[in-house]
Short mmCIF file of C-alpha atoms (C1' of nucleotides) in Angstrom, two decimals:
data_model
loop_
_atom_site.label_atom_id
_atom_site.label_comp_id
_atom_site.label_asym_id
_atom_site.label_seq_id
_atom_site.Cartn_x
_atom_site.Cartn_y
_atom_site.Cartn_z
CA MET A 1 -25.60 -12.82 12.85
CA THR A 2 -28.72 -11.70 14.63
CA GLU A 3 -31.33 -13.30 12.42
CA GLU A 4 -32.84 -16.64 13.29
CA GLU A 5 -31.81 -19.64 11.29
CA TRP A 6 -35.03 -20.22 9.40
CA THR A 7 -34.79 -16.82 7.73
CA ILE A 8 -31.43 -17.55 6.13
CA PRO A 9 -31.56 -17.82 2.34
CA ASP A 10 -29.54 -20.63 0.82
CA VAL A 11 -26.99 -19.80 -1.81
CA ALA A 12 -24.88 -21.94 -4.11
CA VAL A 13 -21.16 -21.42 -3.53
CA ALA A 14 -18.66 -21.93 -6.32
CA VAL A 15 -14.90 -21.75 -6.45
CA ASP A 16 -13.19 -20.41 -9.58
CA LEU A 17 -9.52 -20.37 -10.41
CA ALA A 18 -7.43 -17.82 -12.28
CA VAL A 19 -4.33 -19.88 -13.06
CA LEU A 20 -1.54 -17.78 -14.55
CA THR A 21 1.70 -18.83 -16.15
CA VAL A 22 4.30 -17.50 -18.55
CA ARG A 23 4.46 -19.48 -21.80
CA ALA A 24 5.93 -18.55 -25.14
CA GLU A 25 7.00 -15.14 -23.86
CA GLN A 26 3.43 -14.27 -22.90
CA LEU A 27 1.33 -14.11 -19.77
CA GLN A 28 -1.26 -16.86 -20.21
CA ILE A 29 -4.28 -18.06 -18.28
CA LEU A 30 -5.88 -21.49 -18.06
CA LEU A 31 -9.42 -21.51 -19.50
CA VAL A 32 -11.96 -24.20 -20.22
CA GLU A 33 -14.57 -24.37 -22.95
CA ARG A 34 -17.96 -24.73 -21.33
CA GLY A 35 -19.85 -27.89 -22.27
CA ILE A 36 -23.24 -26.89 -20.82
CA GLU A 37 -25.56 -23.93 -20.74
CA PRO A 38 -25.41 -21.14 -19.90
CA PHE A 39 -22.55 -19.79 -22.01
CA ARG A 40 -22.16 -23.18 -23.72
CA GLY A 41 -19.08 -23.08 -25.93
CA ALA A 42 -17.73 -19.92 -24.35
CA LEU A 43 -14.41 -19.79 -22.53
CA ALA A 44 -14.54 -19.69 -18.75
CA LEU A 45 -12.34 -19.99 -15.72
CA PRO A 46 -11.96 -23.54 -14.40
CA GLY A 47 -13.94 -24.08 -11.24
CA GLY A 48 -17.02 -25.64 -9.79
CA PHE A 49 -19.42 -25.81 -6.91
CA LEU A 50 -18.48 -27.10 -3.50
CA ALA A 51 -18.42 -30.89 -3.65
CA SER A 52 -20.29 -31.22 -0.39
CA ALA A 53 -21.73 -29.03 2.33
CA ARG A 54 -18.67 -29.82 4.41
CA GLU A 55 -15.92 -29.14 1.89
CA ASP A 56 -13.54 -26.34 2.83
CA ILE A 57 -13.40 -23.55 0.26
CA ASP A 58 -9.61 -23.47 0.23
CA GLY A 59 -9.72 -27.26 -0.10
CA ALA A 60 -12.12 -26.97 -3.01
CA ALA A 61 -9.67 -24.66 -4.76
CA VAL A 62 -6.86 -27.17 -4.29
CA ARG A 63 -9.11 -29.98 -5.56
CA GLU A 64 -10.19 -28.07 -8.67
CA LEU A 65 -6.62 -27.12 -9.41
CA ALA A 66 -5.52 -30.73 -9.18
CA GLU A 67 -8.41 -31.81 -11.43
CA GLU A 68 -7.60 -29.23 -14.09
CA THR A 69 -3.83 -29.18 -14.04
CA GLY A 70 -2.69 -32.25 -12.15
CA LEU A 71 -0.66 -29.96 -9.92
CA ALA A 72 -0.56 -30.44 -6.15
CA ALA A 73 -0.56 -27.64 -3.61
CA GLU A 74 3.23 -27.72 -3.40
CA ASP A 75 5.32 -26.00 -6.03
CA LEU A 76 2.68 -23.46 -6.83
CA HIS A 77 1.27 -20.29 -5.41
CA LEU A 78 -2.41 -20.25 -4.43
CA GLU A 79 -4.17 -17.39 -2.70
CA GLN A 80 -7.71 -16.17 -2.41
CA LEU A 81 -8.44 -13.31 -4.80
CA ARG A 82 -11.95 -12.03 -4.10
CA THR A 83 -15.55 -13.17 -3.87
CA TYR A 84 -17.99 -12.17 -6.58
CA GLY A 85 -21.66 -12.20 -5.71
CA THR A 86 -23.73 -9.95 -7.94
CA PRO A 87 -27.26 -11.40 -7.92
CA ASP A 88 -27.51 -11.74 -11.70
CA ARG A 89 -24.08 -13.14 -12.45
CA ASP A 90 -25.53 -16.61 -13.08
CA PRO A 91 -28.89 -16.68 -14.91
CA ARG A 92 -29.90 -20.04 -13.43
CA ARG A 93 -29.89 -19.25 -9.73
CA ARG A 94 -28.11 -17.32 -7.04
CA VAL A 95 -24.42 -18.18 -7.09
CA ILE A 96 -21.54 -16.53 -5.37
CA THR A 97 -18.06 -17.55 -6.36
CA VAL A 98 -14.93 -17.41 -4.26
CA CYS A 99 -12.09 -16.83 -6.69
CA TYR A 100 -8.47 -17.84 -6.29
CA LEU A 101 -5.30 -16.71 -7.98
CA ALA A 102 -2.83 -19.48 -8.80
CA VAL A 103 0.59 -19.04 -10.32
CA VAL A 104 2.35 -22.05 -11.83
CA PRO A 105 5.59 -22.59 -13.73
CA ASN A 106 5.56 -23.23 -17.45
CA LEU A 107 6.99 -26.70 -17.95
CA PRO A 108 4.53 -29.11 -16.35
CA VAL A 109 1.60 -29.05 -18.76
CA PRO A 110 -0.17 -32.37 -18.17
CA ARG A 111 -3.43 -30.50 -17.83
CA ALA A 112 -5.60 -32.84 -19.90
CA GLY A 113 -6.87 -34.46 -16.72
CA GLY A 114 -9.94 -36.49 -15.92
CA ASP A 115 -12.36 -33.63 -16.33
CA ALA A 116 -14.73 -33.60 -19.30
CA ASP A 117 -13.92 -29.98 -20.13
CA VAL A 118 -10.91 -29.24 -22.27
CA ALA A 119 -8.58 -26.87 -20.49
CA ARG A 120 -6.09 -24.82 -22.47
CA TRP A 121 -3.71 -21.91 -22.08
CA VAL A 122 -4.82 -18.62 -23.58
CA PRO A 123 -2.76 -15.40 -23.66
CA VAL A 124 -4.32 -12.95 -21.23
CA ALA A 125 -4.50 -10.19 -23.81
CA GLU A 126 -6.45 -12.50 -26.10
CA ALA A 127 -8.71 -13.75 -23.30
CA LEU A 128 -9.69 -10.21 -22.32
CA ASP A 129 -10.42 -9.40 -25.94
CA GLY A 130 -13.01 -12.04 -26.68
CA PRO A 131 -16.24 -12.60 -24.75
CA LEU A 132 -16.06 -14.83 -21.69
CA ALA A 133 -18.68 -16.62 -19.62
CA PHE A 134 -20.29 -14.89 -16.63
CA ASP A 135 -18.23 -12.03 -15.15
CA HIS A 136 -14.99 -13.88 -15.77
CA SER A 137 -13.52 -11.01 -17.76
CA ARG A 138 -13.63 -8.83 -14.68
CA ILE A 139 -12.15 -11.62 -12.55
CA ILE A 140 -9.23 -12.10 -14.92
CA SER A 141 -8.53 -8.36 -14.85
CA ASP A 142 -8.49 -8.42 -11.07
CA ALA A 143 -6.24 -11.47 -10.99
CA VAL A 144 -3.71 -9.97 -13.39
CA GLU A 145 -3.74 -6.71 -11.49
CA ARG A 146 -3.12 -8.54 -8.22
CA ALA A 147 -0.25 -10.54 -9.72
CA ARG A 148 1.35 -7.43 -11.20
CA GLY A 149 1.18 -5.64 -7.89
CA LYS A 150 2.51 -8.56 -5.88
CA LEU A 151 5.60 -8.91 -8.04
CA GLU A 152 6.72 -5.60 -6.57
CA TYR A 153 6.79 -6.46 -2.91
CA THR A 154 6.71 -10.27 -2.71
CA THR A 155 8.67 -13.17 -4.17
CA LEU A 156 5.66 -14.26 -6.26
CA ALA A 157 7.72 -14.14 -9.46
CA THR A 158 9.56 -17.32 -8.45
CA ALA A 159 6.24 -19.18 -8.64
CA PHE A 160 6.31 -18.64 -12.42
CA CYS A 161 9.70 -20.37 -12.59
CA PRO A 162 10.64 -24.06 -12.37
CA ALA A 163 12.45 -25.33 -9.28
CA GLU A 164 15.80 -24.16 -10.64
CA PHE A 165 16.06 -21.05 -12.73
CA THR A 166 18.44 -18.31 -13.81
CA VAL A 167 18.36 -14.61 -13.01
CA THR A 168 17.60 -13.86 -16.65
CA GLU A 169 14.60 -16.21 -16.62
CA LEU A 170 13.31 -14.47 -13.51
CA ARG A 171 13.78 -11.10 -15.16
CA ARG A 172 11.80 -12.26 -18.19
CA VAL A 173 8.91 -13.06 -15.84
CA TYR A 174 8.89 -9.51 -14.55
CA GLU A 175 9.20 -8.06 -18.03
CA ILE A 176 6.41 -10.17 -19.48
CA VAL A 177 3.97 -9.72 -16.61
CA TRP A 178 4.61 -6.00 -16.31
CA GLY A 179 5.02 -5.38 -20.02
CA GLU A 180 8.11 -3.25 -19.61
CA GLN A 181 11.86 -3.70 -20.07
CA LEU A 182 14.18 -3.83 -17.08
CA GLU A 183 17.89 -3.06 -16.80
CA PRO A 184 19.63 -6.46 -16.59
CA ARG A 185 22.42 -5.15 -14.40
CA ASN A 186 20.26 -3.42 -11.83
CA PHE A 187 17.81 -6.29 -11.75
CA HIS A 188 20.61 -8.76 -11.13
CA ARG A 189 21.99 -6.70 -8.27
CA LYS A 190 18.60 -6.23 -6.65
CA VAL A 191 17.42 -9.82 -6.69
CA THR A 192 20.73 -11.36 -5.68
CA GLY A 193 21.03 -8.75 -2.93
CA ALA A 194 17.52 -9.20 -1.51
CA ASP A 195 17.85 -11.36 1.57
CA GLY A 196 16.19 -14.78 1.28
CA PHE A 197 14.94 -14.27 -2.27
CA LEU A 198 17.34 -16.54 -4.16
CA VAL A 199 19.52 -19.46 -3.07
CA PRO A 200 22.42 -20.32 -5.39
CA THR A 201 22.67 -24.00 -6.25
CA GLY A 202 26.24 -23.83 -7.52
CA GLU A 203 25.10 -25.43 -10.77
CA LYS A 204 25.17 -23.79 -14.17
CA THR A 205 22.99 -24.10 -17.24
CA LEU A 206 24.12 -26.04 -20.30
CA ARG A 207 23.94 -23.48 -23.06
CA GLN A 208 24.14 -23.70 -26.80
CA GLY A 209 26.06 -20.46 -27.12
CA GLY A 210 27.06 -17.86 -24.62
CA ARG A 211 28.25 -18.07 -21.07
CA PRO A 212 26.44 -20.58 -18.84
CA ALA A 213 24.21 -18.96 -16.23
CA GLU A 214 24.16 -19.62 -12.49
CA LEU A 215 21.13 -21.60 -11.30
CA TYR A 216 19.10 -20.54 -8.29
CA ARG A 217 16.29 -21.95 -6.17
CA ARG A 218 13.59 -19.88 -4.41
CA GLY A 219 14.66 -18.73 -0.98
CA PRO A 220 12.61 -18.73 2.23
CA ALA A 221 11.54 -15.06 2.00
CA SER A 222 8.02 -14.22 0.86
CA LEU A 223 8.21 -10.43 1.23
CA LEU A 224 10.79 -8.28 -0.51
CA HIS A 225 12.82 -5.67 1.34
CA PRO A 226 13.29 -3.36 -0.36
CA ALA A 227 10.57 -3.65 -2.99
CA LEU A 228 11.20 -3.98 -6.71
CA LEU A 229 9.22 -1.06 -8.04
CA ARG A 230 7.77 -0.48 -11.45
CA SER A 231 8.44 2.86 -13.06
CA ARG A 232 4.73 3.73 -13.01
CA ALA A 233 1.69 1.94 -11.66
CA SER A 234 -1.35 1.86 -13.88
CA SER A 235 -3.89 0.32 -11.57
CA LEU A 236 -7.04 1.93 -10.38
CA GLU A 237 -8.93 0.08 -7.78
CA VAL A 238 -12.69 0.25 -7.55
CA THR A 239 -13.79 -0.39 -4.02
CA ALA A 240 -17.27 -1.46 -3.03
CA MET B 1 -19.08 -25.23 -13.02
CA THR B 2 -19.37 -28.67 -14.51
CA GLU B 3 -21.64 -30.30 -11.98
CA GLU B 4 -25.38 -30.48 -12.49
CA GLU B 5 -27.60 -28.28 -10.41
CA TRP B 6 -29.13 -30.94 -8.18
CA THR B 7 -25.74 -31.86 -6.75
CA ILE B 8 -25.03 -28.36 -5.46
CA PRO B 9 -24.96 -28.10 -1.69
CA ASP B 10 -26.66 -25.05 -0.20
CA VAL B 11 -24.66 -22.85 2.10
CA ALA B 12 -25.60 -19.92 4.32
CA VAL B 13 -23.78 -16.74 3.32
CA ALA B 14 -23.03 -14.06 5.88
CA VAL B 15 -21.42 -10.65 5.61
CA ASP B 16 -19.24 -9.38 8.44
CA LEU B 17 -17.70 -5.95 8.90
CA ALA B 18 -14.39 -4.88 10.36
CA VAL B 19 -15.04 -1.19 10.97
CA LEU B 20 -11.90 0.68 11.99
CA THR B 21 -11.48 4.17 13.32
CA VAL B 22 -9.01 6.23 15.34
CA ARG B 23 -10.43 7.35 18.69
CA ALA B 24 -8.66 8.58 21.80
CA GLU B 25 -5.26 8.18 20.17
CA GLN B 26 -5.91 4.48 19.52
CA LEU B 27 -6.89 2.27 16.62
CA GLN B 28 -10.33 0.97 17.52
CA ILE B 29 -12.80 -1.48 16.01
CA LEU B 30 -16.57 -1.66 16.19
CA LEU B 31 -17.78 -4.79 17.98
CA VAL B 32 -21.15 -6.07 19.16
CA GLU B 33 -22.01 -8.22 22.12
CA ARG B 34 -23.78 -11.32 20.88
CA GLY B 35 -27.31 -11.76 22.21
CA ILE B 36 -27.82 -15.36 21.08
CA GLU B 37 -25.98 -18.65 21.04
CA PRO B 38 -23.43 -19.64 19.99
CA PHE B 39 -20.92 -17.38 21.69
CA ARG B 40 -23.70 -15.58 23.57
CA GLY B 41 -22.22 -12.64 25.46
CA ALA B 42 -18.96 -12.74 23.52
CA LEU B 43 -17.77 -9.87 21.40
CA ALA B 44 -18.13 -10.28 17.65
CA LEU B 45 -17.88 -8.34 14.42
CA PRO B 46 -21.13 -6.72 13.32
CA GLY B 47 -22.71 -8.55 10.42
CA GLY B 48 -25.45 -10.90 9.42
CA PHE B 49 -26.82 -13.23 6.81
CA LEU B 50 -28.00 -12.09 3.43
CA ALA B 51 -31.45 -10.57 3.85
CA SER B 52 -32.80 -12.38 0.82
CA ALA B 53 -31.60 -14.73 -1.87
CA ARG B 54 -31.40 -11.77 -4.21
CA GLU B 55 -29.47 -9.33 -2.04
CA ASP B 56 -26.10 -8.27 -3.42
CA ILE B 57 -23.21 -9.04 -1.07
CA ASP B 58 -21.70 -5.57 -1.44
CA GLY B 59 -25.20 -4.21 -0.84
CA ALA B 60 -25.54 -6.32 2.27
CA ALA B 61 -22.31 -4.84 3.61
CA VAL B 62 -23.62 -1.31 3.04
CA ARG B 63 -26.92 -2.22 4.72
CA GLU B 64 -25.24 -3.74 7.76
CA LEU B 65 -22.95 -0.77 8.08
CA ALA B 66 -25.89 1.61 8.00
CA GLU B 67 -27.73 -0.48 10.60
CA GLU B 68 -24.79 -0.56 12.97
CA THR B 69 -23.32 2.90 12.54
CA GLY B 70 -25.91 5.01 10.76
CA LEU B 71 -23.27 5.85 8.18
CA ALA B 72 -24.07 5.89 4.49
CA ALA B 73 -21.76 4.62 1.77
CA GLU B 74 -20.44 8.14 1.17
CA ASP B 75 -17.77 9.56 3.44
CA LEU B 76 -16.33 6.21 4.32
CA HIS B 77 -14.11 3.60 2.83
CA LEU B 78 -15.55 0.14 2.24
CA GLU B 79 -13.77 -2.70 0.50
CA GLN B 80 -14.01 -6.45 0.47
CA LEU B 81 -11.39 -8.05 2.72
CA ARG B 82 -11.60 -11.82 2.30
CA THR B 83 -14.03 -14.73 2.51
CA TYR B 84 -13.75 -17.18 5.40
CA GLY B 85 -15.25 -20.61 4.90
CA THR B 86 -13.73 -23.22 7.18
CA PRO B 87 -16.40 -25.91 7.61
CA ASP B 88 -16.44 -25.74 11.42
CA ARG B 89 -16.34 -22.01 11.91
CA ASP B 90 -20.02 -21.96 12.92
CA PRO B 91 -21.15 -24.91 15.08
CA ARG B 92 -24.77 -24.66 13.92
CA ARG B 93 -24.42 -25.21 10.22
CA ARG B 94 -22.24 -24.50 7.22
CA VAL B 95 -21.67 -20.76 6.97
CA ILE B 96 -19.23 -18.84 4.85
CA THR B 97 -18.76 -15.17 5.55
CA VAL B 98 -17.68 -12.50 3.13
CA CYS B 99 -15.82 -9.93 5.21
CA TYR B 100 -15.42 -6.24 4.51
CA LEU B 101 -13.01 -3.64 5.80
CA ALA B 102 -14.56 -0.25 6.55
CA VAL B 103 -12.71 2.86 7.68
CA VAL B 104 -14.65 5.72 9.21
CA PRO B 105 -13.73 9.04 10.81
CA ASN B 106 -13.92 9.51 14.53
CA LEU B 107 -16.50 12.19 15.14
CA PRO B 108 -19.84 10.75 14.02
CA VAL B 109 -20.64 8.18 16.72
CA PRO B 110 -24.41 7.74 16.47
CA ARG B 111 -23.93 4.00 16.41
CA ALA B 112 -26.72 3.07 18.81
CA GLY B 113 -28.96 2.30 15.83
CA GLY B 114 -32.10 0.25 15.47
CA ASP B 115 -30.37 -3.06 15.96
CA ALA B 116 -30.93 -5.01 19.14
CA ASP B 117 -27.23 -5.65 19.66
CA VAL B 118 -25.19 -3.01 21.42
CA ALA B 119 -22.30 -1.90 19.26
CA ARG B 120 -19.28 -0.26 20.80
CA TRP B 121 -15.73 0.78 19.98
CA VAL B 122 -12.94 -1.39 21.36
CA PRO B 123 -9.22 -0.73 21.01
CA VAL B 124 -7.80 -3.27 18.57
CA ALA B 125 -5.05 -4.33 20.97
CA GLU B 126 -7.68 -5.07 23.60
CA ALA B 127 -9.97 -6.88 21.15
CA LEU B 128 -7.19 -9.20 20.03
CA ASP B 129 -6.36 -9.95 23.64
CA GLY B 130 -9.69 -11.26 24.81
CA PRO B 131 -11.61 -14.17 23.26
CA LEU B 132 -13.90 -13.34 20.36
CA ALA B 133 -16.77 -15.20 18.72
CA PHE B 134 -16.09 -17.55 15.79
CA ASP B 135 -12.84 -16.87 13.92
CA HIS B 136 -13.25 -13.12 14.32
CA SER B 137 -9.83 -12.74 15.95
CA ARG B 138 -8.20 -13.86 12.75
CA ILE B 139 -10.43 -11.60 10.68
CA ILE B 140 -9.53 -8.56 12.77
CA SER B 141 -5.83 -9.35 12.37
CA ASP B 142 -6.26 -9.56 8.62
CA ALA B 143 -8.23 -6.31 8.53
CA VAL B 144 -5.64 -4.39 10.52
CA GLU B 145 -2.85 -5.81 8.42
CA ARG B 146 -4.66 -4.75 5.26
CA ALA B 147 -5.24 -1.25 6.57
CA ARG B 148 -1.62 -0.85 7.64
CA GLY B 149 -0.38 -1.94 4.26
CA LYS B 150 -2.79 0.26 2.34
CA LEU B 151 -1.72 3.40 4.18
CA GLU B 152 1.58 3.06 2.37
CA TYR B 153 0.44 3.22 -1.20
CA THR B 154 -3.11 4.58 -1.13
CA THR B 155 -4.90 7.59 0.32
CA LEU B 156 -6.82 5.39 2.77
CA ALA B 157 -5.59 7.46 5.73
CA THR B 158 -7.93 10.29 4.78
CA ALA B 159 -10.88 7.96 5.44
CA PHE B 160 -9.95 8.08 9.14
CA CYS B 161 -10.25 11.89 9.10
CA PRO B 162 -13.31 14.15 9.03
CA ALA B 163 -14.13 16.09 5.87
CA GLU B 164 -11.66 18.82 6.78
CA PHE B 165 -8.45 18.01 8.60
CA THR B 166 -4.93 19.22 9.23
CA VAL B 167 -1.65 17.67 8.18
CA THR B 168 -0.85 16.92 11.81
CA GLU B 169 -4.14 15.06 12.26
CA LEU B 170 -3.37 13.00 9.18
CA ARG B 171 0.09 12.26 10.52
CA ARG B 172 -1.39 11.10 13.83
CA VAL B 173 -3.47 8.57 11.87
CA TYR B 174 -0.34 7.10 10.33
CA GLU B 175 1.48 7.07 13.65
CA ILE B 176 -1.37 5.40 15.53
CA VAL B 177 -2.19 2.80 12.90
CA TRP B 178 1.46 1.96 12.26
CA GLY B 179 2.57 2.34 15.84
CA GLU B 180 5.66 4.35 14.98
CA GLN B 181 6.71 8.00 15.07
CA LEU B 182 7.14 9.97 11.85
CA GLU B 183 9.22 13.07 11.13
CA PRO B 184 6.73 15.96 10.97
CA ARG B 185 8.72 17.91 8.41
CA ASN B 186 9.23 15.07 5.97
CA PHE B 187 5.65 13.87 6.35
CA HIS B 188 4.36 17.35 5.61
CA ARG B 189 6.47 17.63 2.50
CA LYS B 190 5.47 14.22 1.20
CA VAL B 191 1.72 14.52 1.63
CA THR B 192 1.46 18.09 0.38
CA GLY B 193 3.67 17.20 -2.55
CA ALA B 194 1.80 14.04 -3.57
CA ASP B 195 -0.41 14.95 -6.48
CA GLY B 196 -4.15 14.75 -5.77
CA PHE B 197 -3.77 13.65 -2.15
CA LEU B 198 -4.76 16.87 -0.37
CA VAL B 199 -6.74 19.91 -1.46
CA PRO B 200 -6.20 23.08 0.60
CA THR B 201 -9.41 24.78 1.69
CA GLY B 202 -7.76 28.08 2.57
CA GLU B 203 -9.35 27.86 6.02
CA LYS B 204 -7.43 27.54 9.25
CA THR B 205 -8.20 25.87 12.57
CA LEU B 206 -9.24 27.86 15.61
CA ARG B 207 -6.64 26.97 18.18
CA GLN B 208 -6.33 27.47 21.87
CA GLY B 209 -2.61 28.03 21.72
CA GLY B 210 -0.11 27.81 18.96
CA ARG B 211 -0.25 28.73 15.32
CA PRO B 212 -3.49 27.83 13.50
CA ALA B 213 -3.11 24.95 11.05
CA GLU B 214 -4.12 24.88 7.41
CA LEU B 215 -7.22 22.80 6.68
CA TYR B 216 -7.32 20.30 3.84
CA ARG B 217 -9.91 18.11 2.14
CA ARG B 218 -9.20 14.72 0.54
CA GLY B 219 -8.11 15.02 -3.08
CA PRO B 220 -9.22 12.90 -6.04
CA ALA B 221 -6.23 10.53 -5.97
CA SER B 222 -6.64 7.05 -4.54
CA LEU B 223 -3.12 5.74 -5.19
CA LEU B 224 0.01 7.42 -3.88
CA HIS B 225 2.99 8.16 -6.14
CA PRO B 226 5.47 7.81 -4.66
CA ALA B 227 4.46 5.60 -1.75
CA LEU B 228 4.78 6.57 1.91
CA LEU B 229 6.88 3.71 3.22
CA ARG B 230 7.24 2.41 6.74
CA SER B 231 10.70 1.80 8.02
CA ARG B 232 10.05 -1.93 8.35
CA ALA B 233 7.11 -4.14 7.40
CA SER B 234 6.07 -6.78 9.90
CA SER B 235 3.45 -8.70 7.98
CA LEU B 236 3.64 -12.29 7.02
CA GLU B 237 0.98 -13.55 4.75
CA VAL B 238 -0.28 -17.10 4.90
CA THR B 239 -1.63 -18.17 1.56
CA ALA B 240 -3.94 -21.11 1.11
"C1'" DG C 1 38.95 -15.97 -33.23
"C1'" DC C 2 34.24 -14.67 -33.15
"C1'" DA C 3 29.50 -14.58 -31.64
"C1'" DA C 4 26.36 -14.91 -27.89
"C1'" DA C 5 24.83 -14.55 -23.45
"C1'" DA C 6 26.10 -13.86 -18.34
"C1'" DG C 7 27.98 -11.28 -14.96
"C1'" DT C 8 30.56 -6.77 -12.99
"C1'" DG C 9 32.20 -1.59 -11.69
"C1'" DT C 10 31.26 3.02 -11.46
"C1'" DT C 11 29.26 7.50 -11.93
"C1'" DC C 12 25.22 10.55 -11.56
"C1'" DG C 13 21.30 12.38 -9.63
"C1'" DC C 14 17.06 12.15 -7.18
"C1'" DG C 15 14.66 11.44 -2.91
"C1'" DC C 16 14.56 10.50 1.75
"C1'" DT C 17 16.54 11.51 6.48
"C1'" DA C 18 17.71 14.38 9.98
"C1'" DC C 19 17.91 18.51 12.34
"C1'" DA C 20 17.70 23.41 13.13
"C1'" DC C 21 15.04 27.43 12.39
"C1'" DC C 22 11.12 30.78 11.71
"C1'" DC C 23 5.95 31.98 12.01
"C1'" DA C 24 1.34 32.82 13.95
"C1'" DT C 25 -1.66 32.70 17.51
"C1'" DG C 26 -3.58 32.77 22.79
"C1'" DT C 27 -2.66 34.26 27.44
"C1'" DA D 1 6.82 38.54 26.37
"C1'" DC D 2 6.42 33.74 26.23
"C1'" DA D 3 4.45 29.34 25.59
"C1'" DT D 4 2.50 26.37 22.13
"C1'" DG D 5 2.02 24.19 18.08
"C1'" DG D 6 2.45 24.81 12.62
"C1'" DG D 7 5.24 25.42 8.78
"C1'" DT D 8 10.07 25.82 6.30
"C1'" DG D 9 15.34 25.35 4.49
"C1'" DT D 10 19.09 22.68 3.76
"C1'" DA D 11 23.11 19.51 4.00
"C1'" DG D 12 24.24 14.62 3.70
"C1'" DC D 13 23.70 10.16 2.21
"C1'" DG D 14 21.91 5.99 0.33
"C1'" DC D 15 19.71 3.75 -3.47
"C1'" DG D 16 18.33 3.20 -8.16
"C1'" DA D 17 19.19 4.48 -13.22
"C1'" DA D 18 22.22 4.32 -16.89
"C1'" DC D 19 26.10 2.71 -19.44
"C1'" DA D 20 30.43 0.58 -20.67
"C1'" DC D 21 33.18 -3.34 -19.75
"C1'" DT D 22 34.89 -8.26 -18.75
"C1'" DT D 23 34.06 -13.37 -18.56
"C1'" DT D 24 32.76 -17.91 -20.20
"C1'" DT D 25 31.04 -20.90 -23.21
"C1'" DG D 26 29.92 -23.05 -28.49
"C1'" DC D 27 31.25 -23.10 -33.24
#
DNA sequence: GCAAAAGTGTTCGCGCTACACCCATGT
DNA sequence: ACATGGGTGTAGCGCGAACACTTTTGC
């Protein structure tokens, strides 16, 4: 911060959201079909420019999320992912975008909000297959990678679940996001043993066949001790 | 990205650097004394605004790092940390800053570069004690927390070491950054056993007493399997 | 009673911990 | 020879993997 103020170039700042959920036994992401150029008609992450020069960037993320999904900041996980600022990422002008990772449960899907764009859930595998607007393919990869990693050492998985959920539902989240099978017995022991992860409600599910399952709520812990490790990590991080 | 272009507020974009190293048996950070208002005379992270509307943000980080330390992008670790954009963080005007974490070895200290500000190393504990410019206290906390966490599951520790180093030097990095003692025998076994972490050079140190130590170079791996875990994690992450 | 799904007990083996010991060099 | 620091061997134990078994419901 040594330059004088009149030498500072102005830049447009956007906020984009990678909203993940588990639906229909698949990891899915919320995408919108762009109504304007560039990339008109292509799928893109929901997002937008700062509403005013005084809007907080975290606040802008919360606002966009509410506009696209109708969800408030409670009952969902929202964290900053990364900022993308390659000079040519938007052909119109210089734009840098601060991206956020959001994780929401499946059930509440009143996403057809007041926005003109039509938002819809797309399986991540399918989204990464087809072409996307801007560098959003890269952003989705980073978001999924972050979510996969955080399942190991945080309680992020509960953000994919409704307020009350069973151990088996939680295990399905891990299996679907990681793409690998887990031992039901060992998983059950680990998550019920991890301090502050799950709080039993005492209630049971109404089932159509089979033994009713215990219902749990998320506990106060946000970090897992010990961690819930995958058999093998597949990430490779490119830095700078 | 649904708004029209003429509604987009312009924002000044800065890049700040949290450059960490281990010096004199302490974790230290590179700080500059501010020469202008606001916070004139206070210590701050090195950084500055984008040099032009077309400069890449990662490129700006590399440029600033070279200006402040004389170090090139090779032989150091540089990764994006987080973007800070609270509306009031700079009293002059709206500024958001994209922050980077850099890790450099101790020896090369030709930091008195061409910049007018005087950069110097400050122990992290001391830096977090005194008042710092802007929200840089928070940024330093985040940077240190990130570095501590990454030592566990990546080969980041080698970035604190010179090109050739001994196992004991590497262990000192872990002990100083984590602030806890490690068992020399078990540490030695783990790091020499981790595939791609260390490459033996065949050379030995010249010592003034005691058995000469084997010298190693960093290996090609960037992720550790299995991880090198601390006894207890102390982080608590605040999200959004 | 049978099917379906949830929850439990127990062994096996790997990996980490802890600690004692040996090796190579300078003085 | 001895001090100094680097490297090594090994027993014990705790945790996770694997697998078979019991419990509780609907039909």
